[in-house]
Amino acid sequence: MSAHYAVIGNPVLHSKSPLIHALFAQETAQNIVYDRVEAALDGFAACVQQLQQNGMVGANVTVPFKAQAFALADTLTDRARQAGAVNTLKFTSVGIEGDNTDGIGLVTDIRQNLDFELTQKRILILGAGGAARGVIQPLLASQPGMLVIANRSEQRAYALKQQFQPYGIVEACRYSQLAGMQFDLIINATSASLSDQLPPLPQGCFAPNSLAYDMMYGKGDTPFLSFALRQGAARCADGLGMLVEQAAAAFYFWRRVHPATAPVIAALRAMA
Ligand code: NDP
């Protein structure tokens, strides 16, 4: 019998997760079925309970339910606890296990797929929402030379700095305070690209040989990536690789099988 999974979100129609997991399952000969489930905005816990009763064995969780999934899980992996958010659930006979694979997805994409070494690099994260929170600890674990968080509402950046200080040297600031600083890697973890906006990053922040990374995917050259190229960034990447790598880590969490990600990234790019 097939093991049944789904991605739960609202909205969820746009999600590429069913396609990604179908490709992983085909490639690794795993017998799974993977659906999309739209939960009511006030009905996430009831939806999960229903899916468990129907025999589902795991789920991915996307916007806006990652914090609720964190609260609902009976046990958490270390990385989910540190992120304060859950994007992967495993339903077992003893309860719900929660994991967060966004951070490892980003780090794997940058290090392995883009062949960009993080150790000793000056890293800037734009944004202080759920996506930023999920990637800070895995980035700090790569021992960067510097990690700075800049956010429009600066208090949110300072709150993240405080939370993650135990894991490494992390600074927080307003965008205007970045003037005169240079970074080897700038990650756009804001949702500005969703509305074709550019975070208010000052001129001159991209160091020679720098990488500009936009977590957004499927929108071509976002205003951030276009700005980065004009500012002299050597390379640009969107978040498609992160999406596939976080899915691969979730697949491993459930199935204990590592799928190859390169063919899946290539297949998704070919469809774009
Ligand atoms: P949140 O809503 O939690 O946070 C949004 C962040 O963006 C906040 O820091 C907000 O600042 C900032 N922001 C929004 N608009 C602007 C703007 N015009 N200028 C400057 N800052 C702005 O969203 P998430 O953290 O969940 O998601 C962020 C992005 O990451 C999304 O585009 C999402 O698609 C992407 N993502 C990609 C993944 C992948 O696998 N590739 C995985 C997860 C997320 P403020 O605090 O001041 O409001």
Short mmCIF file of C-alpha atoms in Angstrom, two decimals, residues 120-271:
data_model
loop_
_atom_site.label_atom_id
_atom_site.label_comp_id
_atom_site.label_asym_id
_atom_site.label_seq_id
_atom_site.Cartn_x
_atom_site.Cartn_y
_atom_site.Cartn_z
CA GLN A 120 34.71 33.01 6.65
CA LYS A 121 32.37 34.76 4.21
CA ARG A 122 30.59 38.05 5.03
CA ILE A 123 26.88 37.21 4.84
CA LEU A 124 23.95 39.64 4.83
CA ILE A 125 20.35 38.44 5.29
CA LEU A 126 17.60 40.84 4.21
CA GLY A 127 14.37 40.25 6.14
CA ALA A 128 13.49 38.95 9.58
CA GLY A 129 10.37 36.86 8.94
CA GLY A 130 9.86 33.11 9.05
CA ALA A 131 12.21 32.32 6.16
CA ALA A 132 15.08 34.32 7.69
CA ARG A 133 14.54 32.74 11.11
CA GLY A 134 14.74 29.24 9.63
CA VAL A 135 18.12 29.74 7.94
CA ILE A 136 20.16 31.70 10.50
CA GLN A 137 21.34 28.81 12.65
CA PRO A 138 22.40 26.59 9.71
CA LEU A 139 24.27 29.56 8.21
CA LEU A 140 26.02 30.23 11.54
CA ALA A 141 26.96 26.55 11.73
CA SER A 142 28.95 27.09 8.50
CA GLN A 143 31.17 29.52 10.45
CA PRO A 144 30.87 32.66 8.33
CA GLY A 145 33.24 35.56 9.00
CA MET A 146 30.23 37.79 9.68
CA LEU A 147 26.44 37.43 9.64
CA VAL A 148 24.29 40.58 9.56
CA ILE A 149 20.47 40.72 9.52
CA ALA A 150 18.84 43.87 8.10
CA ASN A 151 15.11 44.44 8.26
CA ARG A 152 12.63 47.19 7.50
CA SER A 153 11.16 46.87 11.01
CA GLU A 154 14.46 46.90 12.81
CA GLN A 155 13.09 45.53 16.09
CA ARG A 156 12.43 42.18 14.39
CA ALA A 157 16.07 42.03 13.27
CA TYR A 158 17.27 42.78 16.81
CA ALA A 159 14.99 40.07 18.20
CA LEU A 160 16.57 37.51 15.83
CA LYS A 161 20.05 38.69 16.78
CA GLN A 162 19.24 38.06 20.44
CA GLN A 163 17.74 34.67 19.76
CA PHE A 164 20.65 33.39 17.67
CA GLN A 165 23.59 34.94 19.55
CA PRO A 166 24.27 31.67 21.39
CA TYR A 167 25.07 30.01 18.03
CA GLY A 168 27.63 32.49 16.66
CA ILE A 169 28.44 36.10 15.94
CA VAL A 170 25.37 37.76 14.49
CA GLU A 171 24.59 41.47 14.07
CA ALA A 172 21.37 43.33 13.30
CA CYS A 173 20.73 46.74 11.76
CA ARG A 174 18.54 49.02 9.67
CA TYR A 175 19.05 49.09 5.91
CA SER A 176 20.54 52.60 6.07
CA GLN A 177 23.28 51.36 8.41
CA LEU A 178 24.58 49.04 5.66
CA ALA A 179 26.02 51.99 3.69
CA GLY A 180 29.78 51.52 3.32
CA MET A 181 29.68 47.78 4.16
CA GLN A 182 30.41 44.96 1.69
CA PHE A 183 29.28 41.34 1.68
CA ASP A 184 30.27 38.16 -0.16
CA LEU A 185 26.76 36.73 0.00
CA ILE A 186 23.50 38.70 0.20
CA ILE A 187 20.35 36.63 0.73
CA ASN A 188 16.98 38.21 0.04
CA ALA A 189 14.71 36.54 2.62
CA THR A 190 12.06 39.27 2.36
CA SER A 191 8.80 38.81 0.55
CA ALA A 192 9.45 42.03 -1.45
CA SER A 193 9.98 40.08 -4.71
CA LEU A 194 6.43 38.73 -4.47
CA SER A 195 5.20 42.26 -5.24
CA ASP A 196 8.10 43.14 -7.57
CA GLN A 197 9.67 45.42 -4.97
CA LEU A 198 13.29 45.95 -4.03
CA PRO A 199 14.33 46.02 -0.36
CA PRO A 200 15.97 49.41 0.37
CA LEU A 201 19.54 48.11 0.17
CA PRO A 202 22.11 50.94 -0.19
CA GLN A 203 24.43 51.05 -3.21
CA GLY A 204 27.83 49.36 -3.01
CA CYS A 205 27.10 46.39 -0.70
CA PHE A 206 28.08 43.64 -3.16
CA ALA A 207 31.77 42.68 -2.83
CA PRO A 208 33.71 41.52 -5.92
CA ASN A 209 32.91 37.82 -6.55
CA SER A 210 29.76 38.07 -4.44
CA LEU A 211 26.68 35.87 -4.77
CA ALA A 212 23.17 37.36 -4.70
CA TYR A 213 20.54 34.83 -3.59
CA ASP A 214 16.79 35.49 -3.75
CA MET A 215 14.70 32.92 -1.87
CA MET A 216 11.85 33.74 -4.23
CA TYR A 217 11.57 31.43 -7.24
CA GLY A 218 9.59 31.27 -10.44
CA LYS A 219 9.63 35.01 -11.08
CA GLY A 220 12.71 35.21 -13.31
CA ASP A 221 15.06 38.09 -12.56
CA THR A 222 13.48 39.77 -9.53
CA PRO A 223 14.16 43.47 -8.81
CA PHE A 224 16.69 42.30 -6.20
CA LEU A 225 18.62 40.08 -8.64
CA SER A 226 18.59 42.78 -11.35
CA PHE A 227 19.84 45.33 -8.81
CA ALA A 228 22.56 42.88 -7.68
CA LEU A 229 23.83 42.45 -11.24
CA ARG A 230 23.89 46.21 -11.79
CA GLN A 231 25.78 46.57 -8.50
CA GLY A 232 28.50 44.15 -9.58
CA ALA A 233 27.45 40.84 -7.99
CA ALA A 234 29.36 38.08 -9.77
CA ARG A 235 26.55 35.53 -9.57
CA CYS A 236 22.80 35.38 -8.98
CA ALA A 237 20.54 32.53 -7.87
CA ASP A 238 16.84 32.17 -7.18
CA GLY A 239 15.28 29.94 -4.50
CA LEU A 240 14.34 26.97 -6.69
CA GLY A 241 17.38 24.97 -5.53
CA MET A 242 16.47 25.70 -1.91
CA LEU A 243 12.92 24.52 -2.55
CA VAL A 244 14.11 21.20 -3.98
CA GLU A 245 16.79 20.71 -1.31
CA GLN A 246 14.37 21.36 1.58
CA ALA A 247 12.03 18.82 -0.04
CA ALA A 248 14.88 16.29 -0.29
CA ALA A 249 15.65 16.75 3.42
CA ALA A 250 11.94 16.22 4.22
CA PHE A 251 11.90 13.10 2.01
CA TYR A 252 14.88 11.78 3.97
CA PHE A 253 13.19 12.64 7.31
CA TRP A 254 10.22 10.47 6.28
CA ARG A 255 11.78 7.72 4.16
CA ARG A 256 15.46 7.60 5.23
CA VAL A 257 16.38 7.70 1.54
CA HIS A 258 18.39 10.51 -0.09
CA PRO A 259 16.99 11.41 -3.52
CA ALA A 260 19.27 12.96 -6.15
CA THR A 261 18.24 16.60 -6.47
CA ALA A 262 20.08 17.81 -9.60
CA PRO A 263 17.74 16.05 -12.08
CA VAL A 264 14.68 17.42 -10.26
CA ILE A 265 16.03 20.99 -10.27
CA ALA A 266 16.79 20.61 -13.98
CA ALA A 267 13.30 19.24 -14.68
CA LEU A 268 11.63 22.14 -12.85
CA ARG A 269 13.80 24.70 -14.65
CA ALA A 270 12.89 23.11 -17.99
CA MET A 271 9.19 23.52 -17.18
#
